[in-house]
Amino acid sequence: MKREPRPADGPTAVAVGIVDLVVVAMLATAYVLSGLTIGAPDARELHDTEVYRHTVVVVTAVFAGAGGAVAALFRFHRTSVTHLVVTGLALLAFVAL
């Protein structure tokens, strides 16, 4: 039994890529805004910033893994690769910062 990709894989990959870029932009905004404070941050604010940033990294990792798994499950190979590339690069950027 041959498992071929679905015919709608190309247009779906484009749509998923656009949605991924929007979601990653929102997560990046949350990551950056979590570190903004007025004046010098105290220990509690620094701890809260680390907690918020950790949450953004975990949400991005779950989003990347779950979306890639669902796309692969439905045999949307290009969609899966597109999703994993976009969210994976964002995840690497979040972890590196």
Tab-separated table of N, CA, C and O in Angstrom, residues 4-93:
chain	number	residue	atom	x	y	z
A	4	GLU	N	0.791	8.194	-0.464
A	4	GLU	CA	1.176	9.410	-1.173
A	4	GLU	C	0.622	10.626	-0.443
A	4	GLU	O	-0.396	10.545	0.241
A	5	PRO	N	1.292	11.766	-0.628
A	5	PRO	CA	0.747	12.985	-0.030
A	5	PRO	C	-0.590	13.359	-0.652
A	5	PRO	O	-0.882	12.993	-1.782
A	6	ARG	N	-1.366	14.080	0.072
A	6	ARG	CA	-2.675	14.506	-0.430
A	6	ARG	C	-2.510	15.576	-1.509
A	6	ARG	O	-1.551	16.349	-1.496
A	7	PRO	N	-3.455	15.666	-2.445
A	7	PRO	CA	-3.337	16.653	-3.529
A	7	PRO	C	-3.388	18.099	-3.042
A	7	PRO	O	-2.805	18.980	-3.659
A	8	ALA	N	-4.053	18.354	-1.952
A	8	ALA	CA	-4.193	19.727	-1.442
A	8	ALA	C	-3.038	20.122	-0.522
A	8	ALA	O	-3.123	21.115	0.196
A	9	ASP	N	-1.943	19.362	-0.550
A	9	ASP	CA	-0.841	19.618	0.374
A	9	ASP	C	-0.162	20.960	0.114
A	9	ASP	O	0.186	21.676	1.045
A	10	GLY	N	0.005	21.343	-1.142
A	10	GLY	CA	0.664	22.602	-1.476
A	10	GLY	C	-0.083	23.834	-0.975
A	10	GLY	O	0.480	24.654	-0.243
A	11	PRO	N	-1.359	23.993	-1.346
A	11	PRO	CA	-2.111	25.154	-0.838
A	11	PRO	C	-2.270	25.142	0.682
A	11	PRO	O	-2.250	26.198	1.317
A	12	THR	N	-2.392	23.959	1.250
A	12	THR	CA	-2.501	23.872	2.707
A	12	THR	C	-1.206	24.308	3.368
A	12	THR	O	-1.220	24.967	4.404
A	13	ALA	N	-0.068	23.966	2.760
A	13	ALA	CA	1.226	24.373	3.311
A	13	ALA	C	1.367	25.893	3.307
A	13	ALA	O	1.880	26.477	4.270
A	14	VAL	N	0.896	26.535	2.253
A	14	VAL	CA	0.959	27.996	2.185
A	14	VAL	C	0.074	28.614	3.263
A	14	VAL	O	0.492	29.535	3.982
A	15	ALA	N	-1.142	28.106	3.411
A	15	ALA	CA	-2.060	28.641	4.418
A	15	ALA	C	-1.504	28.421	5.830
A	15	ALA	O	-1.544	29.330	6.678
A	16	VAL	N	-0.977	27.239	6.083
A	16	VAL	CA	-0.409	26.951	7.411
A	16	VAL	C	0.810	27.832	7.667
A	16	VAL	O	1.011	28.312	8.786
A	17	GLY	N	1.624	28.066	6.642
A	17	GLY	CA	2.780	28.943	6.808
A	17	GLY	C	2.385	30.355	7.186
A	17	GLY	O	3.012	30.974	8.053
A	18	ILE	N	1.335	30.873	6.558
A	18	ILE	CA	0.867	32.232	6.882
A	18	ILE	C	0.320	32.283	8.303
A	18	ILE	O	0.645	33.202	9.072
A	19	VAL	N	-0.492	31.307	8.680
A	19	VAL	CA	-1.043	31.274	10.041
A	19	VAL	C	0.082	31.108	11.059
A	19	VAL	O	0.077	31.751	12.118
A	20	ASP	N	1.065	30.274	10.751
A	20	ASP	CA	2.200	30.092	11.654
A	20	ASP	C	2.967	31.388	11.863
A	20	ASP	O	3.393	31.691	12.980
A	21	LEU	N	3.166	32.145	10.795
A	21	LEU	CA	3.871	33.418	10.934
A	21	LEU	C	3.119	34.382	11.845
A	21	LEU	O	3.732	35.094	12.653
A	22	VAL	N	1.803	34.400	11.745
A	22	VAL	CA	1.002	35.266	12.615
A	22	VAL	C	1.103	34.803	14.069
A	22	VAL	O	1.315	35.618	14.983
A	23	VAL	N	0.981	33.504	14.298
A	23	VAL	CA	1.056	32.981	15.667
A	23	VAL	C	2.447	33.200	16.248
A	23	VAL	O	2.587	33.602	17.417
A	24	VAL	N	3.486	32.966	15.467
A	24	VAL	CA	4.856	33.172	15.949
A	24	VAL	C	5.097	34.652	16.242
A	24	VAL	O	5.781	34.992	17.213
A	25	ALA	N	4.532	35.536	15.437
A	25	ALA	CA	4.669	36.974	15.703
A	25	ALA	C	4.004	37.343	17.032
A	25	ALA	O	4.551	38.144	17.805
A	26	MET	N	2.845	36.761	17.309
A	26	MET	CA	2.182	37.028	18.593
A	26	MET	C	3.005	36.476	19.758
A	26	MET	O	3.138	37.126	20.801
A	27	LEU	N	3.561	35.277	19.599
A	27	LEU	CA	4.390	34.704	20.658
A	27	LEU	C	5.671	35.515	20.856
A	27	LEU	O	6.118	35.703	21.995
A	28	ALA	N	6.259	36.010	19.765
A	28	ALA	CA	7.456	36.836	19.889
A	28	ALA	C	7.148	38.144	20.596
A	28	ALA	O	7.939	38.624	21.419
A	29	THR	N	5.993	38.717	20.300
A	29	THR	CA	5.584	39.935	20.991
A	29	THR	C	5.403	39.681	22.483
A	29	THR	O	5.853	40.482	23.318
A	30	ALA	N	4.787	38.563	22.831
A	30	ALA	CA	4.623	38.218	24.242
A	30	ALA	C	5.974	37.995	24.908
A	30	ALA	O	6.193	38.400	26.061
A	31	TYR	N	6.908	37.376	24.178
A	31	TYR	CA	8.235	37.115	24.733
A	31	TYR	C	8.966	38.428	25.015
A	31	TYR	O	9.568	38.604	26.073
A	32	VAL	N	8.892	39.363	24.077
A	32	VAL	CA	9.590	40.637	24.240
A	32	VAL	C	8.917	41.499	25.300
A	32	VAL	O	9.577	42.077	26.168
A	33	LEU	N	7.598	41.580	25.262
A	33	LEU	CA	6.884	42.444	26.207
A	33	LEU	C	6.950	41.932	27.641
A	33	LEU	O	6.778	42.706	28.579
A	34	SER	N	7.222	40.650	27.817
A	34	SER	CA	7.300	40.119	29.179
A	34	SER	C	8.505	40.673	29.925
A	34	SER	O	8.518	40.682	31.152
A	35	GLY	N	9.508	41.148	29.208
A	35	GLY	CA	10.705	41.662	29.858
A	35	GLY	C	10.707	43.156	30.086
A	35	GLY	O	11.662	43.689	30.655
A	36	LEU	N	9.654	43.854	29.667
A	36	LEU	CA	9.618	45.305	29.851
A	36	LEU	C	9.181	45.667	31.269
A	36	LEU	O	8.189	45.145	31.780
A	37	THR	N	9.928	46.544	31.892
A	37	THR	CA	9.573	47.044	33.219
A	37	THR	C	9.777	48.549	33.246
A	37	THR	O	10.457	49.115	32.397
A	38	ILE	N	9.200	49.176	34.243
A	38	ILE	CA	9.401	50.608	34.446
A	38	ILE	C	10.406	50.750	35.577
A	38	ILE	O	10.184	50.293	36.696
A	39	GLY	N	11.530	51.369	35.270
A	39	GLY	CA	12.581	51.489	36.269
A	39	GLY	C	13.400	50.205	36.357
A	39	GLY	O	13.316	49.325	35.514
A	40	ALA	N	14.185	50.123	37.413
A	40	ALA	CA	15.034	48.940	37.611
A	40	ALA	C	14.178	47.791	38.136
A	40	ALA	O	13.433	47.955	39.103
A	41	PRO	N	14.260	46.632	37.520
A	41	PRO	CA	13.438	45.509	37.980
A	41	PRO	C	13.958	44.930	39.292
A	41	PRO	O	15.163	44.837	39.510
A	42	ASP	N	13.027	44.573	40.154
A	42	ASP	CA	13.423	43.914	41.399
A	42	ASP	C	13.421	42.397	41.179
A	42	ASP	O	13.175	41.908	40.086
A	43	ALA	N	13.701	41.651	42.229
A	43	ALA	CA	13.838	40.195	42.111
A	43	ALA	C	12.521	39.544	41.669
A	43	ALA	O	12.527	38.602	40.871
A	44	ARG	N	11.396	40.039	42.182
A	44	ARG	CA	10.109	39.463	41.818
A	44	ARG	C	9.810	39.672	40.341
A	44	ARG	O	9.332	38.771	39.646
A	45	GLU	N	10.088	40.862	39.825
A	45	GLU	CA	9.849	41.143	38.410
A	45	GLU	C	10.758	40.307	37.514
A	45	GLU	O	10.335	39.845	36.455
A	46	LEU	N	11.995	40.106	37.932
A	46	LEU	CA	12.905	39.261	37.161
A	46	LEU	C	12.417	37.812	37.141
A	46	LEU	O	12.470	37.138	36.106
A	47	HIS	N	11.929	37.341	38.279
A	47	HIS	CA	11.392	35.983	38.350
A	47	HIS	C	10.146	35.850	37.468
A	47	HIS	O	9.999	34.860	36.743
A	48	ASP	N	9.258	36.829	37.538
A	48	ASP	CA	8.050	36.802	36.706
A	48	ASP	C	8.398	36.802	35.220
A	48	ASP	O	7.769	36.100	34.427
A	49	THR	N	9.411	37.577	34.838
A	49	THR	CA	9.845	37.610	33.445
A	49	THR	C	10.323	36.240	32.994
A	49	THR	O	9.973	35.776	31.903
A	50	GLU	N	11.108	35.568	33.820
A	50	GLU	CA	11.586	34.233	33.475
A	50	GLU	C	10.435	33.236	33.361
A	50	GLU	O	10.429	32.377	32.466
A	51	VAL	N	9.455	33.351	34.250
A	51	VAL	CA	8.295	32.456	34.192
A	51	VAL	C	7.501	32.693	32.910
A	51	VAL	O	7.118	31.740	32.220
A	52	TYR	N	7.261	33.946	32.554
A	52	TYR	CA	6.508	34.258	31.341
A	52	TYR	C	7.258	33.776	30.102
A	52	TYR	O	6.654	33.207	29.190
A	53	ARG	N	8.561	34.006	30.068
A	53	ARG	CA	9.335	33.582	28.901
A	53	ARG	C	9.390	32.063	28.794
A	53	ARG	O	9.337	31.517	27.695
A	54	HIS	N	9.486	31.385	29.917
A	54	HIS	CA	9.458	29.926	29.901
A	54	HIS	C	8.114	29.430	29.367
A	54	HIS	O	8.060	28.459	28.600
A	55	THR	N	7.042	30.087	29.766
A	55	THR	CA	5.713	29.714	29.281
A	55	THR	C	5.615	29.884	27.766
A	55	THR	O	5.055	29.024	27.078
A	56	VAL	N	6.157	30.959	27.234
A	56	VAL	CA	6.136	31.180	25.782
A	56	VAL	C	6.929	30.092	25.072
A	56	VAL	O	6.499	29.568	24.041
A	57	VAL	N	8.068	29.692	25.622
A	57	VAL	CA	8.868	28.634	25.007
A	57	VAL	C	8.116	27.307	25.027
A	57	VAL	O	8.093	26.573	24.028
A	58	VAL	N	7.465	26.995	26.141
A	58	VAL	CA	6.712	25.738	26.236
A	58	VAL	C	5.530	25.742	25.269
A	58	VAL	O	5.276	24.740	24.580
A	59	VAL	N	4.802	26.837	25.185
A	59	VAL	CA	3.665	26.934	24.262
A	59	VAL	C	4.145	26.778	22.815
A	59	VAL	O	3.512	26.069	22.018
A	60	THR	N	5.271	27.395	22.475
A	60	THR	CA	5.809	27.275	21.119
A	60	THR	C	6.225	25.837	20.821
A	60	THR	O	5.967	25.318	19.732
A	61	ALA	N	6.850	25.168	21.777
A	61	ALA	CA	7.272	23.778	21.578
A	61	ALA	C	6.075	22.847	21.400
A	61	ALA	O	6.074	21.979	20.517
A	62	VAL	N	5.044	23.029	22.213
A	62	VAL	CA	3.843	22.198	22.085
A	62	VAL	C	3.143	22.477	20.760
A	62	VAL	O	2.690	21.550	20.069
A	63	PHE	N	3.077	23.735	20.376
A	63	PHE	CA	2.464	24.121	19.100
A	63	PHE	C	3.221	23.492	17.929
A	63	PHE	O	2.614	22.962	17.001
A	64	ALA	N	4.546	23.527	17.986
A	64	ALA	CA	5.358	22.946	16.914
A	64	ALA	C	5.166	21.435	16.838
A	64	ALA	O	4.944	20.875	15.759
A	65	GLY	N	5.249	20.779	17.962
A	65	GLY	CA	5.132	19.327	17.974
A	65	GLY	C	3.752	18.835	17.598
A	65	GLY	O	3.606	17.911	16.780
A	66	ALA	N	2.734	19.435	18.156
A	66	ALA	CA	1.364	18.995	17.886
A	66	ALA	C	0.962	19.278	16.436
A	66	ALA	O	0.373	18.423	15.766
A	67	GLY	N	1.295	20.451	15.943
A	67	GLY	CA	0.951	20.785	14.565
A	67	GLY	C	1.683	19.909	13.559
A	67	GLY	O	1.105	19.458	12.564
A	68	GLY	N	2.956	19.652	13.810
A	68	GLY	CA	3.709	18.772	12.921
A	68	GLY	C	3.171	17.352	12.933
A	68	GLY	O	3.092	16.691	11.892
A	69	ALA	N	2.786	16.874	14.108
A	69	ALA	CA	2.246	15.518	14.224
A	69	ALA	C	0.892	15.396	13.526
A	69	ALA	O	0.638	14.407	12.828
A	70	VAL	N	0.036	16.387	13.688
A	70	VAL	CA	-1.281	16.341	13.046
A	70	VAL	C	-1.139	16.401	11.523
A	70	VAL	O	-1.806	15.650	10.800
A	71	ALA	N	-0.254	17.266	11.029
A	71	ALA	CA	-0.060	17.353	9.580
A	71	ALA	C	0.513	16.048	9.022
A	71	ALA	O	0.092	15.585	7.961
A	72	ALA	N	1.437	15.442	9.735
A	72	ALA	CA	2.002	14.168	9.280
A	72	ALA	C	0.962	13.050	9.355
A	72	ALA	O	0.939	12.165	8.498
A	73	LEU	N	0.121	13.095	10.370
A	73	LEU	CA	-0.912	12.082	10.517
A	73	LEU	C	-1.870	12.082	9.326
A	73	LEU	O	-2.286	11.028	8.848
A	74	PHE	N	-2.196	13.257	8.840
A	74	PHE	CA	-3.098	13.377	7.697
A	74	PHE	C	-2.359	13.366	6.358
A	74	PHE	O	-2.938	13.714	5.322
A	75	ARG	N	-1.081	13.000	6.367
A	75	ARG	CA	-0.231	12.861	5.184
A	75	ARG	C	-0.072	14.172	4.411
A	75	ARG	O	-0.031	14.201	3.190
A	76	PHE	N	0.033	15.264	5.128
A	76	PHE	CA	0.359	16.554	4.536
A	76	PHE	C	1.838	16.811	4.806
A	76	PHE	O	2.207	17.518	5.743
A	77	HIS	N	2.704	16.226	3.975
A	77	HIS	CA	4.140	16.260	4.231
A	77	HIS	C	4.726	17.661	4.085
A	77	HIS	O	5.511	18.100	4.930
A	78	ARG	N	4.364	18.366	3.036
A	78	ARG	CA	4.872	19.735	2.860
A	78	ARG	C	4.358	20.645	3.973
A	78	ARG	O	5.083	21.510	4.461
A	79	THR	N	3.129	20.453	4.349
A	79	THR	CA	2.554	21.242	5.432
A	79	THR	C	3.289	20.979	6.735
A	79	THR	O	3.601	21.904	7.489
A	80	SER	N	3.596	19.724	6.999
A	80	SER	CA	4.318	19.365	8.217
A	80	SER	C	5.701	20.002	8.240
A	80	SER	O	6.116	20.574	9.258
A	81	VAL	N	6.404	19.929	7.122
A	81	VAL	CA	7.743	20.514	7.059
A	81	VAL	C	7.673	22.036	7.187
A	81	VAL	O	8.469	22.643	7.919
A	82	THR	N	6.727	22.659	6.512
A	82	THR	CA	6.563	24.113	6.614
A	82	THR	C	6.297	24.528	8.053
A	82	THR	O	6.921	25.466	8.572
A	83	HIS	N	5.388	23.823	8.712
A	83	HIS	CA	5.044	24.143	10.090
A	83	HIS	C	6.254	23.962	11.009
A	83	HIS	O	6.545	24.818	11.847
A	84	LEU	N	6.957	22.861	10.855
A	84	LEU	CA	8.103	22.601	11.722
A	84	LEU	C	9.243	23.583	11.482
A	84	LEU	O	9.936	23.964	12.432
A	85	VAL	N	9.440	24.012	10.253
A	85	VAL	CA	10.498	24.986	9.972
A	85	VAL	C	10.167	26.336	10.604
A	85	VAL	O	10.996	26.939	11.293
A	86	VAL	N	8.955	26.823	10.376
A	86	VAL	CA	8.581	28.146	10.904
A	86	VAL	C	8.586	28.150	12.433
A	86	VAL	O	9.201	29.013	13.064
A	87	THR	N	7.925	27.189	13.038
A	87	THR	CA	7.852	27.174	14.500
A	87	THR	C	9.172	26.728	15.122
A	87	THR	O	9.522	27.177	16.216
A	88	GLY	N	9.901	25.873	14.429
A	88	GLY	CA	11.194	25.439	14.959
A	88	GLY	C	12.207	26.575	14.997
A	88	GLY	O	12.974	26.708	15.957
A	89	LEU	N	12.236	27.402	13.952
A	89	LEU	CA	13.131	28.553	13.961
A	89	LEU	C	12.756	29.543	15.069
A	89	LEU	O	13.636	30.109	15.725
A	90	ALA	N	11.468	29.746	15.262
A	90	ALA	CA	11.036	30.626	16.347
A	90	ALA	C	11.431	30.041	17.705
A	90	ALA	O	11.902	30.768	18.587
A	91	LEU	N	11.277	28.746	17.854
A	91	LEU	CA	11.657	28.096	19.113
A	91	LEU	C	13.155	28.223	19.368
A	91	LEU	O	13.575	28.512	20.498
A	92	LEU	N	13.956	28.042	18.338
A	92	LEU	CA	15.410	28.227	18.492
A	92	LEU	C	15.764	29.661	18.877
A	92	LEU	O	16.648	29.894	19.702
A	93	ALA	N	15.058	30.614	18.286
A	93	ALA	CA	15.315	32.022	18.637
A	93	ALA	C	14.926	32.304	20.077
A	93	ALA	O	15.659	32.998	20.800
